[in-house]
mmCIF file of C-alpha atoms in Angstrom:
data_model
loop_
_atom_site.group_PDB
_atom_site.id
_atom_site.type_symbol
_atom_site.label_atom_id
_atom_site.label_comp_id
_atom_site.label_asym_id
_atom_site.label_seq_id
_atom_site.Cartn_x
_atom_site.Cartn_y
_atom_site.Cartn_z
ATOM 1 C CA UNK A 1 21.329 -8.108 15.692
ATOM 2 C CA UNK A 2 24.185 -10.569 15.001
ATOM 3 C CA UNK A 3 27.888 -11.016 15.743
ATOM 4 C CA UNK A 4 30.527 -11.629 13.073
ATOM 5 C CA UNK A 5 33.501 -13.770 14.237
ATOM 6 C CA UNK A 6 36.923 -12.088 14.129
ATOM 7 C CA UNK A 7 40.521 -13.340 14.517
ATOM 8 C CA UNK A 8 41.480 -14.765 17.882
ATOM 9 C CA UNK A 9 42.039 -12.129 20.510
ATOM 10 C CA UNK A 10 39.716 -9.542 18.950
ATOM 11 C CA UNK A 11 36.189 -8.827 20.065
ATOM 12 C CA UNK A 12 33.432 -9.956 17.621
ATOM 13 C CA UNK A 13 31.897 -7.267 15.451
ATOM 14 C CA UNK A 14 28.319 -6.415 16.436
ATOM 15 C CA UNK A 15 25.948 -5.623 13.540
ATOM 16 C CA UNK A 16 22.483 -4.207 14.287
ATOM 17 C CA UNK A 17 19.809 -4.717 11.607
ATOM 18 C CA UNK A 18 16.016 -4.449 11.221
ATOM 19 C CA UNK A 19 14.165 -7.348 12.817
ATOM 20 C CA UNK A 20 13.374 -9.983 10.143
ATOM 21 C CA UNK A 21 10.294 -11.082 12.105
ATOM 22 C CA UNK A 22 8.529 -7.921 10.930
ATOM 23 C CA UNK A 23 10.306 -7.037 7.694
ATOM 24 C CA UNK A 24 10.225 -10.433 5.915
ATOM 25 C CA UNK A 25 6.477 -11.119 6.428
ATOM 26 C CA UNK A 26 5.739 -7.555 5.335
ATOM 27 C CA UNK A 27 7.728 -8.100 2.123
ATOM 28 C CA UNK A 28 5.986 -11.363 1.190
ATOM 29 C CA UNK A 29 2.470 -10.219 2.138
ATOM 30 C CA UNK A 30 2.783 -7.091 0.019
ATOM 31 C CA UNK A 31 4.318 -9.092 -2.826
ATOM 32 C CA UNK A 32 1.279 -11.385 -2.761
ATOM 33 C CA UNK A 33 -1.148 -8.432 -2.630
ATOM 34 C CA UNK A 34 0.700 -6.719 -5.478
ATOM 35 C CA UNK A 35 0.597 -9.829 -7.689
ATOM 36 C CA UNK A 36 -3.049 -10.553 -6.885
ATOM 37 C CA UNK A 37 -4.179 -6.966 -7.520
ATOM 38 C CA UNK A 38 -2.261 -6.928 -10.832
ATOM 39 C CA UNK A 39 -4.094 -10.063 -11.927
ATOM 40 C CA UNK A 40 -7.505 -8.694 -10.886
ATOM 41 C CA UNK A 41 -6.837 -5.355 -12.580
ATOM 42 C CA UNK A 42 -5.798 -7.105 -15.790
ATOM 43 C CA UNK A 43 -9.011 -9.153 -15.804
ATOM 44 C CA UNK A 44 -11.246 -6.167 -15.062
ATOM 45 C CA UNK A 45 -9.761 -3.961 -17.791
ATOM 46 C CA UNK A 46 -11.732 -6.004 -20.355
ATOM 47 C CA UNK A 47 -15.102 -4.391 -19.498
ATOM 48 C CA UNK A 48 -17.012 -2.806 -22.402
ATOM 49 C CA UNK A 49 -16.866 0.902 -23.222
ATOM 50 C CA UNK A 50 -19.615 2.792 -21.413
ATOM 51 C CA UNK A 51 -20.113 5.695 -19.050
ATOM 52 C CA UNK A 52 -17.541 5.525 -16.243
ATOM 53 C CA UNK A 53 -20.000 6.532 -13.503
ATOM 54 C CA UNK A 54 -22.663 4.032 -14.459
ATOM 55 C CA UNK A 55 -20.035 1.371 -15.093
ATOM 56 C CA UNK A 56 -18.738 1.891 -11.573
ATOM 57 C CA UNK A 57 -22.246 1.480 -10.118
ATOM 58 C CA UNK A 58 -23.512 -1.260 -12.412
ATOM 59 C CA UNK A 59 -20.501 -3.445 -13.045
ATOM 60 C CA UNK A 60 -18.884 -5.110 -10.101
ATOM 61 C CA UNK A 61 -15.655 -5.561 -12.037
ATOM 62 C CA UNK A 62 -15.173 -1.787 -12.284
ATOM 63 C CA UNK A 63 -15.533 -1.352 -8.536
ATOM 64 C CA UNK A 64 -13.110 -4.226 -8.045
ATOM 65 C CA UNK A 65 -10.767 -2.612 -10.587
ATOM 66 C CA UNK A 66 -10.721 0.614 -8.570
ATOM 67 C CA UNK A 67 -10.048 -1.167 -5.273
ATOM 68 C CA UNK A 68 -7.444 -3.491 -6.798
ATOM 69 C CA UNK A 69 -5.659 -0.528 -8.399
ATOM 70 C CA UNK A 70 -5.523 1.212 -5.036
ATOM 71 C CA UNK A 71 -4.244 -1.949 -3.333
ATOM 72 C CA UNK A 72 -1.705 -2.415 -6.155
ATOM 73 C CA UNK A 73 -0.128 1.010 -5.586
ATOM 74 C CA UNK A 74 -0.141 0.717 -1.789
ATOM 75 C CA UNK A 75 1.246 -2.842 -1.737
ATOM 76 C CA UNK A 76 3.999 -1.835 -4.189
ATOM 77 C CA UNK A 77 5.119 0.933 -1.823
ATOM 78 C CA UNK A 78 5.037 -1.496 1.091
ATOM 79 C CA UNK A 79 6.991 -4.158 -0.815
ATOM 80 C CA UNK A 80 9.746 -1.781 -1.967
ATOM 81 C CA UNK A 81 9.853 0.045 1.373
ATOM 82 C CA UNK A 82 10.255 -3.153 3.396
ATOM 83 C CA UNK A 83 12.652 -4.808 0.933
ATOM 84 C CA UNK A 84 14.966 -1.799 0.543
ATOM 85 C CA UNK A 85 14.308 -0.352 4.011
ATOM 86 C CA UNK A 86 13.219 2.902 2.383
ATOM 87 C CA UNK A 87 11.816 5.329 4.958
ATOM 88 C CA UNK A 88 9.873 7.427 2.438
ATOM 89 C CA UNK A 89 8.110 4.452 0.847
ATOM 90 C CA UNK A 90 7.268 3.017 4.265
ATOM 91 C CA UNK A 91 5.768 6.349 5.353
ATOM 92 C CA UNK A 92 3.559 6.494 2.244
ATOM 93 C CA UNK A 93 2.623 2.846 2.742
ATOM 94 C CA UNK A 94 1.417 3.573 6.275
ATOM 95 C CA UNK A 95 -0.700 6.461 4.955
ATOM 96 C CA UNK A 96 -2.161 4.181 2.280
ATOM 97 C CA UNK A 97 -3.029 1.534 4.872
ATOM 98 C CA UNK A 98 -4.785 4.230 6.921
ATOM 99 C CA UNK A 99 -6.803 5.195 3.814
ATOM 100 C CA UNK A 100 -7.847 1.578 3.251
ATOM 101 C CA UNK A 101 -8.767 1.323 6.933
ATOM 102 C CA UNK A 102 -11.056 4.354 6.639
ATOM 103 C CA UNK A 103 -12.725 2.843 3.550
ATOM 104 C CA UNK A 104 -13.203 -0.438 5.431
ATOM 105 C CA UNK A 105 -14.751 1.334 8.436
ATOM 106 C CA UNK A 106 -17.192 3.155 6.128
ATOM 107 C CA UNK A 107 -18.024 -0.178 4.488
ATOM 108 C CA UNK A 108 -18.679 -1.843 7.871
ATOM 109 C CA UNK A 109 -20.758 1.113 9.069
ATOM 110 C CA UNK A 110 -22.866 0.991 5.902
ATOM 111 C CA UNK A 111 -23.348 -2.760 6.300
ATOM 112 C CA UNK A 112 -24.542 -2.201 9.876
ATOM 113 C CA UNK A 113 -26.966 0.567 8.925
ATOM 114 C CA UNK A 114 -28.516 -0.888 5.759
ATOM 115 C CA UNK A 115 -30.406 -3.798 7.418
ATOM 116 C CA UNK A 116 -32.213 -1.298 9.654
ATOM 117 C CA UNK A 117 -32.940 1.100 6.820
ATOM 118 C CA UNK A 118 -36.687 1.370 6.303
ATOM 119 C CA UNK A 119 -38.215 0.904 2.898
ATOM 120 C CA UNK A 120 -39.318 4.541 2.816
ATOM 121 C CA UNK A 121 -35.752 5.695 3.493
ATOM 122 C CA UNK A 122 -34.409 3.369 0.825
ATOM 123 C CA UNK A 123 -37.108 4.574 -1.543
ATOM 124 C CA UNK A 124 -35.865 8.152 -1.192
ATOM 125 C CA UNK A 125 -32.462 7.089 -2.546
ATOM 126 C CA UNK A 126 -33.975 6.164 -5.920
ATOM 127 C CA UNK A 127 -35.820 8.293 -8.426
ATOM 128 C CA UNK A 128 -38.628 7.571 -10.854
ATOM 129 C CA UNK A 129 -36.521 9.455 -13.411
ATOM 130 C CA UNK A 130 -34.647 6.213 -13.974
ATOM 131 C CA UNK A 131 -37.882 4.758 -15.362
ATOM 132 C CA UNK A 132 -38.994 7.866 -17.249
ATOM 133 C CA UNK A 133 -35.633 8.276 -19.046
ATOM 134 C CA UNK A 134 -35.087 4.571 -19.668
ATOM 135 C CA UNK A 135 -35.049 4.835 -23.469
ATOM 136 C CA UNK A 136 -33.525 8.311 -23.592
ATOM 137 C CA UNK A 137 -30.412 7.625 -21.517
ATOM 138 C CA UNK A 138 -28.374 4.464 -22.244
ATOM 139 C CA UNK A 139 -26.705 4.685 -18.832
ATOM 140 C CA UNK A 140 -30.055 4.714 -17.046
ATOM 141 C CA UNK A 141 -31.187 1.772 -19.166
ATOM 142 C CA UNK A 142 -28.080 -0.219 -18.265
ATOM 143 C CA UNK A 143 -28.460 0.583 -14.561
ATOM 144 C CA UNK A 144 -32.157 -0.346 -14.426
ATOM 145 C CA UNK A 145 -31.670 -3.568 -16.410
ATOM 146 C CA UNK A 146 -28.801 -4.614 -14.161
ATOM 147 C CA UNK A 147 -30.797 -3.933 -10.970
ATOM 148 C CA UNK A 148 -33.934 -5.723 -12.191
ATOM 149 C CA UNK A 149 -32.024 -8.765 -13.450
ATOM 150 C CA UNK A 150 -29.791 -9.024 -10.354
ATOM 151 C CA UNK A 151 -32.520 -8.657 -7.715
ATOM 152 C CA UNK A 152 -35.349 -10.346 -9.683
ATOM 153 C CA UNK A 153 -37.622 -7.323 -9.499
ATOM 154 C CA UNK A 154 -39.507 -4.869 -11.693
ATOM 155 C CA UNK A 155 -40.062 -1.182 -10.977
ATOM 156 C CA UNK A 156 -38.773 1.092 -8.232
ATOM 157 C CA UNK A 157 -41.570 2.671 -6.203
ATOM 158 C CA UNK A 158 -44.427 1.058 -4.300
ATOM 159 C CA UNK A 159 -46.333 0.771 -7.603
ATOM 160 C CA UNK A 160 -43.817 -1.912 -8.547
ATOM 161 C CA UNK A 161 -44.025 -2.963 -12.220
ATOM 162 C CA UNK A 162 -46.753 -0.375 -12.869
ATOM 163 C CA UNK A 163 -43.970 2.263 -12.691
ATOM 164 C CA UNK A 164 -43.337 1.531 -16.363
ATOM 165 C CA UNK A 165 -46.629 3.220 -17.179
ATOM 166 C CA UNK A 166 -44.815 6.554 -16.585
ATOM 167 C CA UNK A 167 -42.537 5.923 -19.565
ATOM 168 C CA UNK A 168 -43.859 7.259 -22.871
ATOM 169 C CA UNK A 169 -42.758 4.134 -24.719
ATOM 170 C CA UNK A 170 -44.417 1.651 -22.317
ATOM 171 C CA UNK A 171 -47.602 3.393 -21.094
ATOM 172 C CA UNK A 172 -50.993 2.034 -22.093
ATOM 173 C CA UNK A 173 -52.551 5.253 -23.387
ATOM 174 C CA UNK A 174 -54.492 4.771 -26.655
ATOM 175 C CA UNK A 175 -52.423 7.527 -28.274
ATOM 176 C CA UNK A 176 -49.159 5.616 -27.754
ATOM 177 C CA UNK A 177 -48.016 4.318 -31.169
ATOM 178 C CA UNK A 178 -45.007 2.425 -29.782
ATOM 179 C CA UNK A 179 -44.691 -1.306 -30.366
ATOM 180 C CA UNK A 180 -43.793 -1.589 -26.647
ATOM 181 C CA UNK A 181 -47.162 -0.197 -25.519
ATOM 182 C CA UNK A 182 -48.381 -1.751 -22.223
ATOM 183 C CA UNK A 183 -45.088 -3.658 -21.948
ATOM 184 C CA UNK A 184 -42.137 -3.810 -19.556
ATOM 185 C CA UNK A 185 -38.414 -4.278 -20.357
ATOM 186 C CA UNK A 186 -37.080 -7.770 -20.925
ATOM 187 C CA UNK A 187 -35.040 -7.523 -17.714
ATOM 188 C CA UNK A 188 -38.310 -7.908 -15.748
ATOM 189 C CA UNK A 189 -39.128 -11.284 -17.318
ATOM 190 C CA UNK A 190 -38.793 -14.581 -15.535
ATOM 191 C CA UNK A 191 -36.296 -16.943 -17.237
ATOM 192 C CA UNK A 192 -37.711 -19.926 -19.051
ATOM 193 C CA UNK A 193 -37.164 -23.399 -17.659
ATOM 194 C CA UNK A 194 -33.592 -24.484 -18.354
ATOM 195 C CA UNK A 195 -32.612 -21.022 -19.588
ATOM 196 C CA UNK A 196 -29.561 -19.147 -18.358
ATOM 197 C CA UNK A 197 -30.906 -16.397 -16.054
ATOM 198 C CA UNK A 198 -28.227 -13.834 -16.892
ATOM 199 C CA UNK A 199 -29.048 -10.363 -18.216
ATOM 200 C CA UNK A 200 -27.784 -10.877 -21.767
ATOM 201 C CA UNK A 201 -30.027 -13.906 -22.270
ATOM 202 C CA UNK A 202 -33.083 -12.028 -21.039
ATOM 203 C CA UNK A 203 -32.434 -9.015 -23.253
ATOM 204 C CA UNK A 204 -32.516 -11.280 -26.305
ATOM 205 C CA UNK A 205 -36.185 -11.948 -25.492
ATOM 206 C CA UNK A 206 -37.060 -8.324 -26.114
ATOM 207 C CA UNK A 207 -40.847 -8.734 -26.239
ATOM 208 C CA UNK A 208 -41.233 -11.217 -23.382
ATOM 209 C CA UNK A 209 -42.978 -8.526 -21.313
ATOM 210 C CA UNK A 210 -45.385 -7.463 -24.035
ATOM 211 C CA UNK A 211 -48.869 -6.449 -22.789
ATOM 212 C CA UNK A 212 -48.036 -7.072 -19.117
ATOM 213 C CA UNK A 213 -49.386 -3.699 -17.933
ATOM 214 C CA UNK A 214 -52.819 -4.619 -19.303
ATOM 215 C CA UNK A 215 -52.882 -7.943 -17.389
ATOM 216 C CA UNK A 216 -54.044 -8.648 -13.874
ATOM 217 C CA UNK A 217 -51.368 -9.006 -11.210
ATOM 218 C CA UNK A 218 -51.843 -12.782 -11.086
ATOM 219 C CA UNK A 219 -51.369 -13.086 -14.839
ATOM 220 C CA UNK A 220 -48.390 -10.728 -14.805
ATOM 221 C CA UNK A 221 -46.755 -12.724 -11.976
ATOM 222 C CA UNK A 222 -46.492 -15.768 -14.248
ATOM 223 C CA UNK A 223 -44.505 -13.778 -16.824
ATOM 224 C CA UNK A 224 -42.475 -11.184 -14.913
ATOM 225 C CA UNK A 225 -41.189 -10.418 -11.429
ATOM 226 C CA UNK A 226 -43.724 -8.190 -9.684
ATOM 227 C CA UNK A 227 -41.647 -7.229 -6.639
ATOM 228 C CA UNK A 228 -40.253 -3.689 -6.273
ATOM 229 C CA UNK A 229 -36.491 -3.370 -6.668
ATOM 230 C CA UNK A 230 -36.248 -1.317 -3.471
ATOM 231 C CA UNK A 231 -37.871 -4.134 -1.480
ATOM 232 C CA UNK A 232 -35.620 -6.694 -3.152
ATOM 233 C CA UNK A 233 -32.486 -4.649 -2.470
ATOM 234 C CA UNK A 234 -33.327 -4.157 1.232
ATOM 235 C CA UNK A 235 -34.129 -7.871 1.619
ATOM 236 C CA UNK A 236 -30.837 -8.841 -0.025
ATOM 237 C CA UNK A 237 -28.838 -6.585 2.306
ATOM 238 C CA UNK A 238 -30.602 -7.926 5.385
ATOM 239 C CA UNK A 239 -29.977 -11.517 4.318
ATOM 240 C CA UNK A 240 -26.249 -10.954 3.697
ATOM 241 C CA UNK A 241 -25.472 -8.359 6.376
ATOM 242 C CA UNK A 242 -23.628 -10.776 8.696
ATOM 243 C CA UNK A 243 -21.380 -12.028 5.891
ATOM 244 C CA UNK A 244 -20.663 -8.470 4.780
ATOM 245 C CA UNK A 245 -19.835 -7.330 8.316
ATOM 246 C CA UNK A 246 -17.637 -10.405 8.867
ATOM 247 C CA UNK A 247 -15.644 -9.740 5.700
ATOM 248 C CA UNK A 248 -15.279 -6.098 6.728
ATOM 249 C CA UNK A 249 -13.944 -6.992 10.181
ATOM 250 C CA UNK A 250 -11.464 -9.494 8.716
ATOM 251 C CA UNK A 251 -10.175 -6.841 6.316
ATOM 252 C CA UNK A 252 -10.009 -4.321 9.176
ATOM 253 C CA UNK A 253 -7.962 -6.739 11.327
ATOM 254 C CA UNK A 254 -5.532 -7.558 8.500
ATOM 255 C CA UNK A 255 -5.006 -3.864 7.753
ATOM 256 C CA UNK A 256 -4.281 -3.146 11.421
ATOM 257 C CA UNK A 257 -1.725 -5.963 11.562
ATOM 258 C CA UNK A 258 -0.007 -4.652 8.422
ATOM 259 C CA UNK A 259 -0.026 -1.107 9.786
ATOM 260 C CA UNK A 260 1.542 -2.279 13.065
ATOM 261 C CA UNK A 261 4.271 -4.219 11.244
ATOM 262 C CA UNK A 262 4.961 -1.281 8.928
ATOM 263 C CA UNK A 263 5.195 1.123 11.877
ATOM 264 C CA UNK A 264 7.647 -1.198 13.636
ATOM 265 C CA UNK A 265 9.872 -1.556 10.560
ATOM 266 C CA UNK A 266 9.715 2.198 9.886
ATOM 267 C CA UNK A 267 10.716 3.072 13.472
ATOM 268 C CA UNK A 268 13.572 0.546 13.438
ATOM 269 C CA UNK A 269 14.909 1.873 10.125
ATOM 270 C CA UNK A 270 14.749 5.466 11.403
ATOM 271 C CA UNK A 271 16.546 4.524 14.647
ATOM 272 C CA UNK A 272 19.256 2.557 12.830
ATOM 273 C CA UNK A 273 19.734 5.364 10.316
ATOM 274 C CA UNK A 274 20.388 7.832 13.120
ATOM 275 C CA UNK A 275 22.675 5.355 14.908
ATOM 276 C CA UNK A 276 24.780 4.604 11.831
ATOM 277 C CA UNK A 277 24.940 8.271 10.855
ATOM 278 C CA UNK A 278 26.384 9.048 14.275
ATOM 279 C CA UNK A 279 28.787 6.114 14.012
ATOM 280 C CA UNK A 280 30.091 7.089 10.577
ATOM 281 C CA UNK A 281 30.524 10.715 11.651
ATOM 282 C CA UNK A 282 32.769 9.501 14.443
ATOM 283 C CA UNK A 283 34.599 7.202 12.049
ATOM 284 C CA UNK A 284 35.203 10.149 9.719
ATOM 285 C CA UNK A 285 36.491 12.260 12.592
ATOM 286 C CA UNK A 286 38.807 9.417 13.662
ATOM 287 C CA UNK A 287 40.039 9.033 10.082
ATOM 288 C CA UNK A 288 40.942 12.715 9.901
ATOM 289 C CA UNK A 289 42.748 12.486 13.241
ATOM 290 C CA UNK A 290 44.568 9.314 12.157
ATOM 291 C CA UNK A 291 45.667 11.044 8.954
ATOM 292 C CA UNK A 292 47.083 13.948 10.932
ATOM 293 C CA UNK A 293 48.952 11.502 13.189
ATOM 294 C CA UNK A 294 50.328 9.660 10.172
ATOM 295 C CA UNK A 295 51.577 12.903 8.645
ATOM 296 C CA UNK A 296 53.267 13.810 11.937
ATOM 297 C CA UNK A 297 54.941 10.394 12.098
ATOM 298 C CA UNK A 298 56.221 10.834 8.546
ATOM 299 C CA UNK A 299 57.810 14.113 9.609
ATOM 300 C CA UNK A 300 59.399 12.349 12.581
ATOM 301 C CA UNK A 301 60.834 9.573 10.404
ATOM 302 C CA UNK A 302 62.181 12.059 7.879
ATOM 303 C CA UNK A 303 63.874 14.098 10.606
ATOM 304 C CA UNK A 304 65.347 10.954 12.198
ATOM 305 C CA UNK A 305 66.746 9.685 8.898
ATOM 306 C CA UNK A 306 68.292 13.069 8.205
ATOM 307 C CA UNK A 307 69.874 13.103 11.663
ATOM 308 C CA UNK A 308 71.392 9.643 11.262
ATOM 309 C CA UNK A 309 72.813 10.394 7.830
ATOM 310 C CA UNK A 310 74.383 13.626 9.084
ATOM 311 C CA UNK A 311 76.210 12.289 12.159
ATOM 312 C CA UNK A 312 76.888 8.663 11.310
ATOM 313 C CA UNK A 313 80.478 7.527 10.542
ATOM 314 C CA UNK A 314 81.158 4.862 7.922
ATOM 315 C CA UNK A 315 81.463 1.323 9.264
ATOM 316 C CA UNK A 316 80.087 2.136 12.697
ATOM 317 C CA UNK A 317 76.671 1.374 14.102
ATOM 318 C CA UNK A 318 74.799 4.027 16.066
ATOM 319 C CA UNK A 319 71.723 3.771 18.174
ATOM 320 C CA UNK A 320 68.938 6.232 17.725
ATOM 321 C CA UNK A 321 69.136 7.337 21.365
ATOM 322 C CA UNK A 322 72.853 8.111 21.054
ATOM 323 C CA UNK A 323 72.425 10.093 17.872
ATOM 324 C CA UNK A 324 69.527 11.977 19.402
ATOM 325 C CA UNK A 325 71.531 12.976 22.505
ATOM 326 C CA UNK A 326 74.519 13.941 20.396
ATOM 327 C CA UNK A 327 72.567 16.301 18.159
ATOM 328 C CA UNK A 328 70.332 17.564 20.987
ATOM 329 C CA UNK A 329 67.463 16.980 18.568
ATOM 330 C CA UNK A 330 63.849 17.476 19.531
ATOM 331 C CA UNK A 331 60.704 16.356 17.669
ATOM 332 C CA UNK A 332 58.872 18.908 15.539
ATOM 333 C CA UNK A 333 56.096 21.029 17.118
ATOM 334 C CA UNK A 334 53.392 19.125 15.258
ATOM 335 C CA UNK A 335 54.499 15.913 16.926
ATOM 336 C CA UNK A 336 54.577 17.436 20.395
ATOM 337 C CA UNK A 337 51.134 18.940 19.847
ATOM 338 C CA UNK A 338 49.686 15.661 18.635
ATOM 339 C CA UNK A 339 51.058 13.302 21.301
ATOM 340 C CA UNK A 340 51.999 15.713 24.072
ATOM 341 C CA UNK A 341 55.147 13.746 24.908
ATOM 342 C CA UNK A 342 58.313 12.254 23.426
ATOM 343 C CA UNK A 343 58.382 8.652 22.359
ATOM 344 C CA UNK A 344 61.522 6.801 23.488
ATOM 345 C CA UNK A 345 61.019 4.172 20.801
ATOM 346 C CA UNK A 346 62.072 6.715 18.150
ATOM 347 C CA UNK A 347 64.062 9.400 19.999
ATOM 348 C CA UNK A 348 65.602 7.516 22.876
ATOM 349 C CA UNK A 349 65.244 8.256 26.551
ATOM 350 C CA UNK A 350 65.739 11.863 27.643
ATOM 351 C CA UNK A 351 69.268 12.669 28.899
ATOM 352 C CA UNK A 352 69.887 11.885 32.575
ATOM 353 C CA UNK A 353 70.724 14.792 34.870
ATOM 354 C CA UNK A 354 74.368 14.999 35.996
ATOM 355 C CA UNK A 355 74.939 14.049 39.645
ATOM 356 C CA UNK A 356 75.631 16.960 41.908
ATOM 357 C CA UNK A 357 79.150 17.336 43.279
#
């Protein structure tokens, strides 16, 4: 709300606007989120071609790409809605913030539950089919290799690395003609000293796990990771649960602040829209009334000029009141209806009554 100075003697013009304390921060915050999500999405688009489902599970960049794309769309609506005071964009922005809030609550709830999840319950979430179909399904192979390399583990069930004996290419049966007989995938191998421990480097050492299933557990431990991936996953979640919950609560708080600011701006824009609509309707009504008055005044001036030209004598000055009394002229009906009275400035004072004898 601000006042615009006017010429001396006039009251200042009062202009009501949306509060900048809510609108301006909302514009810049959403501009930052939009730019950041665009950058993240551009970086994540470079992932290799593979199954979308497995890519979403295996590759963190795909999950980040999905979230950043969602944030990109929502922040764009918030930026445009706050900058242009667009009610529709602000309404959709509030709905998008609510969606992100729900996702954050689910994330926090999952982070709270996972540390208390027993190993048997976690075991039920995974299937030995991932091991059995390792060579038959490239997506399964990518998922298993990623899990084993990330969590430094080998195998899924309580049998740990011996799970690979269920795969026809790795089992130790005498009838198995495969060159990978009694072996485990390279993703189970421990990195060599000074070697980069990433997945791509391990996969280059394809036969590093050769003959492991025929070794004792102590001998196998020196070559591969012998821990189950379920145990490793549960331990990782328990170790990082507080950080995960803290990040979730920070995101939840930021989303609530943005939703409150967006609601405030939206309500102010709606209120001002209704106020200005009412104001301009009255202005339009006043303009129509003023136009009718102006037309009536034009009729009055035309009638007055005609009266003066008709009764005036050359070389003599006449007052309007005298000419009006002489012609017994009266204003047109439209004038009487508009003002409800005669105006002595144009028609002179009404004739005085004659004194009684």
